[in-house]
Amino acid sequence: MALGGLVGSVTAAILTESYDPRYCFLFSAIMSLFISIVAVKLNVSLEYEGQESQQEQNLGFWRDLKRNLGEVKEAFKVREFYSIIIYLIMKGVLVPSFGSFGYYFMMDVVKISKFAYSMLSVLGFCCLLVGTQLFKTYFKDYEPRTLILFDAALTFVLAPLTFALIFRLNLEYGIPDMALIVFDDAVSSILSHCLVFLPMSVIYAKICPKHIEGTAFAILSGISNFKGTISSWT
C-alpha cells in the first residue's frame, strides 16, 4: 500500500503540475485498461479455491447468487460481525470528514502548489510505513478498543493545530504554514494507521466466520469504505 501510494503520488505530482488535465485523465484510462487486461489473465480456478466439489463450481449465476446471499445471512448471525458494522455506520454519520474542504483550503487560501500537495501525499504514505512498524513493535498486543480510545485522545490534543491553521494564528506566532501542515499531517497519519487502521483490519480478520472469510471480509471492507463516503456527506 505504501509503495504503491508513493509511486502514485509522485506520478500525480508530475502530471498535475506539468501537463494539461486531459493527459492526466488519458494516463489514468490507460492504466485502468492495463489493470483490466491483467485481471482477465488471472487464474479462474482461484475463484473456487476451498470449495468442496467440482459441482459447486458450476452452480450457475442465480444459484451462485443465492449461495452468496446465504453466506451473508450466516455472517450477520455473528454478534461481533454486526456490532462492527453498526460501529462503522455510526462513525460515518457522527464523525464528519473535511477532506474536500481541506483540499480547497490548501489550494485557495494557503496557496500551495499541486506538486506540494502531492508531496504531502508522499509524506502520508511514508508515515504509513512508520505507522506499520510502530504497530508491529509496540501496539500489536494492546486491545483494539484501547488503541482507538488512545487515538481519540491524541486527536483531541492535536485539534488546536488545525484551528490555528484555519484561523491563520500560526502566522501571528511566526510558524510557517508548510511547517505546521507537515507536522500535523505526519503525526496524524502515523497515529491513525497504527492506532485505528491496522487494529481494525486485525478485528476484521478475526471475526470473519469460517468458510465464508472472503465474503465476510469483503462486506466489512466495503462498509468501511462507505463509511468514508457518509462522513464526507455529513
mmCIF file of C-alpha atoms in Angstrom:
data_model
loop_
_atom_site.group_PDB
_atom_site.id
_atom_site.type_symbol
_atom_site.label_atom_id
_atom_site.label_comp_id
_atom_site.label_asym_id
_atom_site.label_seq_id
_atom_site.Cartn_x
_atom_site.Cartn_y
_atom_site.Cartn_z
ATOM 1 C CA MET A 1 0.000 0.000 0.000
ATOM 2 C CA ALA A 2 2.728 2.426 0.975
ATOM 3 C CA LEU A 3 4.948 1.793 -2.049
ATOM 4 C CA GLY A 4 2.042 1.993 -4.479
ATOM 5 C CA GLY A 5 0.873 5.208 -2.858
ATOM 6 C CA LEU A 6 4.362 6.714 -3.045
ATOM 7 C CA VAL A 7 4.733 5.969 -6.753
ATOM 8 C CA GLY A 8 1.179 7.148 -7.469
ATOM 9 C CA SER A 9 1.648 10.404 -5.554
ATOM 10 C CA VAL A 10 4.905 11.246 -7.327
ATOM 11 C CA THR A 11 3.342 10.453 -10.715
ATOM 12 C CA ALA A 12 0.311 12.593 -9.849
ATOM 13 C CA ALA A 13 2.581 15.463 -8.783
ATOM 14 C CA ILE A 14 4.422 15.451 -12.127
ATOM 15 C CA LEU A 15 1.267 15.085 -14.239
ATOM 16 C CA THR A 16 -0.936 17.652 -12.486
ATOM 17 C CA GLU A 17 1.843 20.240 -12.178
ATOM 18 C CA SER A 18 3.287 19.955 -15.675
ATOM 19 C CA TYR A 19 0.595 18.713 -18.060
ATOM 20 C CA ASP A 20 -2.894 19.537 -19.271
ATOM 21 C CA PRO A 21 -5.673 17.778 -17.276
ATOM 22 C CA ARG A 22 -6.637 15.846 -20.419
ATOM 23 C CA TYR A 23 -3.322 13.999 -20.289
ATOM 24 C CA CYS A 24 -3.901 13.128 -16.641
ATOM 25 C CA PHE A 25 -7.248 11.510 -17.493
ATOM 26 C CA LEU A 26 -5.702 9.781 -20.520
ATOM 27 C CA PHE A 27 -2.921 8.295 -18.366
ATOM 28 C CA SER A 28 -5.490 7.155 -15.796
ATOM 29 C CA ALA A 29 -7.572 5.496 -18.523
ATOM 30 C CA ILE A 30 -4.552 3.659 -19.943
ATOM 31 C CA MET A 31 -3.588 2.364 -16.502
ATOM 32 C CA SER A 32 -7.174 1.212 -15.892
ATOM 33 C CA LEU A 33 -7.115 -0.654 -19.208
ATOM 34 C CA PHE A 34 -3.820 -2.279 -18.221
ATOM 35 C CA ILE A 35 -5.324 -3.415 -14.900
ATOM 36 C CA SER A 36 -8.337 -4.856 -16.749
ATOM 37 C CA ILE A 37 -6.073 -6.851 -19.084
ATOM 38 C CA VAL A 38 -4.119 -8.257 -16.122
ATOM 39 C CA ALA A 39 -7.386 -9.154 -14.360
ATOM 40 C CA VAL A 40 -8.602 -11.123 -17.389
ATOM 41 C CA LYS A 41 -5.368 -13.147 -17.277
ATOM 42 C CA LEU A 42 -5.888 -14.242 -13.662
ATOM 43 C CA ASN A 43 -6.318 -17.952 -12.959
ATOM 44 C CA VAL A 44 -10.086 -18.576 -12.837
ATOM 45 C CA SER A 45 -9.631 -21.592 -10.572
ATOM 46 C CA LEU A 46 -8.686 -19.219 -7.728
ATOM 47 C CA GLU A 47 -12.343 -18.186 -7.600
ATOM 48 C CA TYR A 48 -13.285 -21.682 -6.440
ATOM 49 C CA GLU A 49 -10.438 -22.321 -4.014
ATOM 50 C CA GLY A 50 -11.711 -24.066 -0.887
ATOM 51 C CA GLN A 51 -14.971 -25.312 -2.432
ATOM 52 C CA GLU A 52 -15.590 -28.958 -1.784
ATOM 53 C CA SER A 53 -16.513 -30.322 -5.190
ATOM 54 C CA GLN A 54 -16.422 -29.633 -8.913
ATOM 55 C CA GLN A 55 -20.214 -29.437 -8.847
ATOM 56 C CA GLU A 56 -20.037 -26.347 -6.617
ATOM 57 C CA GLN A 57 -18.039 -24.599 -9.310
ATOM 58 C CA ASN A 58 -20.886 -24.908 -11.863
ATOM 59 C CA LEU A 59 -23.883 -23.687 -9.915
ATOM 60 C CA GLY A 60 -24.856 -21.028 -12.438
ATOM 61 C CA PHE A 61 -25.402 -17.349 -11.732
ATOM 62 C CA TRP A 62 -28.683 -17.491 -9.801
ATOM 63 C CA ARG A 63 -27.748 -20.465 -7.642
ATOM 64 C CA ASP A 64 -24.346 -18.908 -7.016
ATOM 65 C CA LEU A 65 -26.040 -15.628 -6.015
ATOM 66 C CA LYS A 66 -28.421 -17.490 -3.696
ATOM 67 C CA ARG A 67 -25.493 -19.258 -2.053
ATOM 68 C CA ASN A 68 -23.630 -15.970 -1.585
ATOM 69 C CA LEU A 69 -26.681 -14.317 -0.012
ATOM 70 C CA GLY A 70 -26.964 -17.299 2.310
ATOM 71 C CA GLU A 71 -23.346 -16.753 3.341
ATOM 72 C CA VAL A 72 -24.062 -13.088 4.048
ATOM 73 C CA LYS A 73 -27.058 -14.066 6.191
ATOM 74 C CA GLU A 74 -24.891 -16.528 8.095
ATOM 75 C CA ALA A 75 -22.271 -13.831 8.767
ATOM 76 C CA PHE A 76 -24.892 -11.478 10.226
ATOM 77 C CA LYS A 77 -25.762 -14.092 12.860
ATOM 78 C CA VAL A 78 -22.391 -13.413 14.499
ATOM 79 C CA ARG A 79 -22.772 -10.696 17.147
ATOM 80 C CA GLU A 80 -19.249 -9.326 16.721
ATOM 81 C CA PHE A 81 -19.804 -9.054 12.970
ATOM 82 C CA TYR A 82 -22.944 -6.923 13.022
ATOM 83 C CA SER A 83 -21.682 -4.933 16.018
ATOM 84 C CA ILE A 84 -18.663 -3.804 13.989
ATOM 85 C CA ILE A 85 -20.967 -2.813 11.120
ATOM 86 C CA ILE A 86 -23.140 -0.732 13.480
ATOM 87 C CA TYR A 87 -19.979 0.940 14.804
ATOM 88 C CA LEU A 88 -18.789 1.794 11.280
ATOM 89 C CA ILE A 89 -22.133 3.269 10.256
ATOM 90 C CA MET A 90 -22.426 5.311 13.473
ATOM 91 C CA LYS A 91 -18.903 6.636 12.989
ATOM 92 C CA GLY A 92 -19.697 7.636 9.419
ATOM 93 C CA VAL A 93 -22.813 9.532 10.488
ATOM 94 C CA LEU A 94 -21.436 11.158 13.649
ATOM 95 C CA VAL A 95 -17.826 11.935 12.634
ATOM 96 C CA PRO A 96 -17.709 14.245 9.592
ATOM 97 C CA SER A 97 -14.833 14.242 7.125
ATOM 98 C CA PHE A 98 -13.399 17.560 5.911
ATOM 99 C CA GLY A 99 -11.201 16.165 3.167
ATOM 100 C CA SER A 100 -12.732 18.233 0.360
ATOM 101 C CA PHE A 101 -12.694 21.364 2.487
ATOM 102 C CA GLY A 102 -9.057 20.752 3.341
ATOM 103 C CA TYR A 103 -8.096 20.397 -0.323
ATOM 104 C CA TYR A 104 -9.677 23.682 -1.384
ATOM 105 C CA PHE A 105 -8.368 25.457 1.702
ATOM 106 C CA MET A 106 -4.825 24.364 0.838
ATOM 107 C CA MET A 107 -5.203 25.470 -2.776
ATOM 108 C CA ASP A 108 -7.221 28.689 -2.446
ATOM 109 C CA VAL A 109 -6.164 30.101 0.939
ATOM 110 C CA VAL A 110 -2.735 28.705 1.786
ATOM 111 C CA LYS A 111 -1.892 28.742 -1.945
ATOM 112 C CA ILE A 112 0.322 25.666 -2.015
ATOM 113 C CA SER A 113 1.132 24.191 -5.433
ATOM 114 C CA LYS A 114 -0.314 20.980 -6.839
ATOM 115 C CA PHE A 115 3.164 19.478 -6.636
ATOM 116 C CA ALA A 116 3.470 20.393 -2.944
ATOM 117 C CA TYR A 117 0.031 18.900 -2.263
ATOM 118 C CA SER A 118 1.080 15.656 -3.946
ATOM 119 C CA MET A 119 4.264 15.644 -1.883
ATOM 120 C CA LEU A 120 2.078 15.763 1.226
ATOM 121 C CA SER A 121 0.537 12.515 -0.060
ATOM 122 C CA VAL A 122 4.047 11.099 -0.417
ATOM 123 C CA LEU A 123 4.671 12.076 3.190
ATOM 124 C CA GLY A 124 1.436 10.355 4.201
ATOM 125 C CA PHE A 125 2.466 7.073 2.607
ATOM 126 C CA CYS A 126 5.925 7.282 4.208
ATOM 127 C CA CYS A 127 4.141 7.725 7.520
ATOM 128 C CA LEU A 128 2.110 4.617 6.682
ATOM 129 C CA LEU A 129 5.351 2.622 6.704
ATOM 130 C CA VAL A 130 6.341 4.188 10.025
ATOM 131 C CA GLY A 131 2.887 3.518 11.498
ATOM 132 C CA THR A 132 3.045 -0.119 10.407
ATOM 133 C CA GLN A 133 6.395 -0.599 12.109
ATOM 134 C CA LEU A 134 5.198 1.126 15.292
ATOM 135 C CA PHE A 135 2.136 -1.134 15.421
ATOM 136 C CA LYS A 136 4.246 -4.234 14.896
ATOM 137 C CA THR A 137 6.802 -3.219 17.518
ATOM 138 C CA TYR A 138 4.766 -1.571 20.270
ATOM 139 C CA PHE A 139 0.983 -1.798 19.821
ATOM 140 C CA LYS A 140 0.019 -5.188 18.375
ATOM 141 C CA ASP A 141 -0.615 -6.732 21.820
ATOM 142 C CA TYR A 142 -2.941 -3.962 23.019
ATOM 143 C CA GLU A 143 -6.737 -4.310 22.931
ATOM 144 C CA PRO A 144 -8.114 -2.537 19.828
ATOM 145 C CA ARG A 145 -10.597 -0.559 21.946
ATOM 146 C CA THR A 146 -7.661 0.801 23.997
ATOM 147 C CA LEU A 147 -5.850 1.905 20.840
ATOM 148 C CA ILE A 148 -8.961 3.591 19.422
ATOM 149 C CA LEU A 149 -9.521 5.498 22.664
ATOM 150 C CA PHE A 150 -5.861 6.493 22.667
ATOM 151 C CA ASP A 151 -6.214 7.781 19.088
ATOM 152 C CA ALA A 152 -9.314 9.777 20.048
ATOM 153 C CA ALA A 153 -7.451 11.427 22.937
ATOM 154 C CA LEU A 154 -4.442 12.330 20.769
ATOM 155 C CA THR A 155 -6.717 13.648 18.009
ATOM 156 C CA PHE A 156 -8.363 15.902 20.577
ATOM 157 C CA VAL A 157 -4.935 17.156 21.699
ATOM 158 C CA LEU A 158 -3.823 17.868 18.102
ATOM 159 C CA ALA A 159 -7.079 19.555 17.028
ATOM 160 C CA PRO A 160 -5.920 23.077 18.071
ATOM 161 C CA LEU A 161 -3.181 22.866 15.411
ATOM 162 C CA THR A 162 -5.847 22.621 12.714
ATOM 163 C CA PHE A 163 -7.742 25.558 14.202
ATOM 164 C CA ALA A 164 -4.509 27.571 14.280
ATOM 165 C CA LEU A 165 -4.001 26.905 10.561
ATOM 166 C CA ILE A 166 -7.604 27.665 9.581
ATOM 167 C CA PHE A 167 -7.693 30.954 11.517
ATOM 168 C CA ARG A 168 -4.115 31.785 10.414
ATOM 169 C CA LEU A 169 -2.984 32.051 14.044
ATOM 170 C CA ASN A 170 0.247 30.244 13.248
ATOM 171 C CA LEU A 171 1.447 33.230 11.202
ATOM 172 C CA GLU A 172 0.997 35.506 14.204
ATOM 173 C CA TYR A 173 3.452 33.306 16.102
ATOM 174 C CA GLY A 174 5.887 33.110 13.198
ATOM 175 C CA ILE A 175 5.152 29.462 12.317
ATOM 176 C CA PRO A 176 5.153 28.885 8.510
ATOM 177 C CA ASP A 177 2.081 27.225 7.019
ATOM 178 C CA MET A 178 4.028 24.368 5.466
ATOM 179 C CA ALA A 179 5.860 23.551 8.695
ATOM 180 C CA LEU A 180 2.580 23.260 10.591
ATOM 181 C CA ILE A 181 0.910 21.284 7.791
ATOM 182 C CA VAL A 182 3.782 18.797 7.513
ATOM 183 C CA PHE A 183 3.949 18.237 11.278
ATOM 184 C CA ASP A 184 0.179 17.828 11.644
ATOM 185 C CA ASP A 185 -0.143 15.526 8.609
ATOM 186 C CA ALA A 186 2.798 13.352 9.634
ATOM 187 C CA VAL A 187 1.692 12.828 13.216
ATOM 188 C CA SER A 188 -1.973 12.324 12.285
ATOM 189 C CA SER A 189 -1.158 9.818 9.528
ATOM 190 C CA ILE A 190 1.113 7.744 11.760
ATOM 191 C CA LEU A 191 -1.363 7.693 14.641
ATOM 192 C CA SER A 192 -4.420 6.871 12.531
ATOM 193 C CA HIS A 193 -2.591 3.993 10.831
ATOM 194 C CA CYS A 194 -1.078 2.287 13.862
ATOM 195 C CA LEU A 195 -3.954 3.038 16.284
ATOM 196 C CA VAL A 196 -7.028 2.639 14.058
ATOM 197 C CA PHE A 197 -6.486 1.202 10.572
ATOM 198 C CA LEU A 198 -4.298 -1.781 11.475
ATOM 199 C CA PRO A 199 -6.183 -2.748 14.681
ATOM 200 C CA MET A 200 -9.481 -2.613 12.771
ATOM 201 C CA SER A 201 -8.024 -4.775 9.993
ATOM 202 C CA VAL A 202 -6.965 -7.336 12.613
ATOM 203 C CA ILE A 203 -10.512 -7.295 14.051
ATOM 204 C CA TYR A 204 -11.999 -7.857 10.582
ATOM 205 C CA ALA A 205 -9.774 -10.890 10.069
ATOM 206 C CA LYS A 206 -10.593 -12.362 13.491
ATOM 207 C CA ILE A 207 -14.398 -12.069 13.403
ATOM 208 C CA CYS A 208 -14.995 -13.426 9.893
ATOM 209 C CA PRO A 209 -16.900 -16.747 10.208
ATOM 210 C CA LYS A 210 -15.131 -19.861 8.945
ATOM 211 C CA HIS A 211 -15.656 -20.951 5.310
ATOM 212 C CA ILE A 212 -17.030 -17.526 4.281
ATOM 213 C CA GLU A 213 -13.976 -15.444 5.135
ATOM 214 C CA GLY A 214 -13.810 -13.821 1.689
ATOM 215 C CA THR A 215 -17.473 -12.819 1.652
ATOM 216 C CA ALA A 216 -17.406 -11.547 5.241
ATOM 217 C CA PHE A 217 -14.167 -9.587 4.835
ATOM 218 C CA ALA A 218 -15.457 -8.015 1.614
ATOM 219 C CA ILE A 219 -18.637 -6.851 3.405
ATOM 220 C CA LEU A 220 -16.660 -5.289 6.252
ATOM 221 C CA SER A 221 -14.187 -3.610 3.905
ATOM 222 C CA GLY A 222 -16.966 -2.312 1.674
ATOM 223 C CA ILE A 223 -18.922 -0.833 4.574
ATOM 224 C CA SER A 224 -15.699 0.656 5.973
ATOM 225 C CA ASN A 225 -15.097 2.411 2.644
ATOM 226 C CA PHE A 226 -18.725 3.551 2.507
ATOM 227 C CA LYS A 227 -18.228 5.000 5.987
ATOM 228 C CA GLY A 228 -15.821 7.484 4.407
ATOM 229 C CA THR A 229 -18.460 8.482 1.870
ATOM 230 C CA ILE A 230 -21.040 9.003 4.620
ATOM 231 C CA SER A 231 -18.545 11.119 6.584
ATOM 232 C CA SER A 232 -17.988 13.314 3.515
ATOM 233 C CA TRP A 233 -21.739 13.781 3.059
ATOM 234 C CA THR A 234 -22.021 14.708 6.732
#
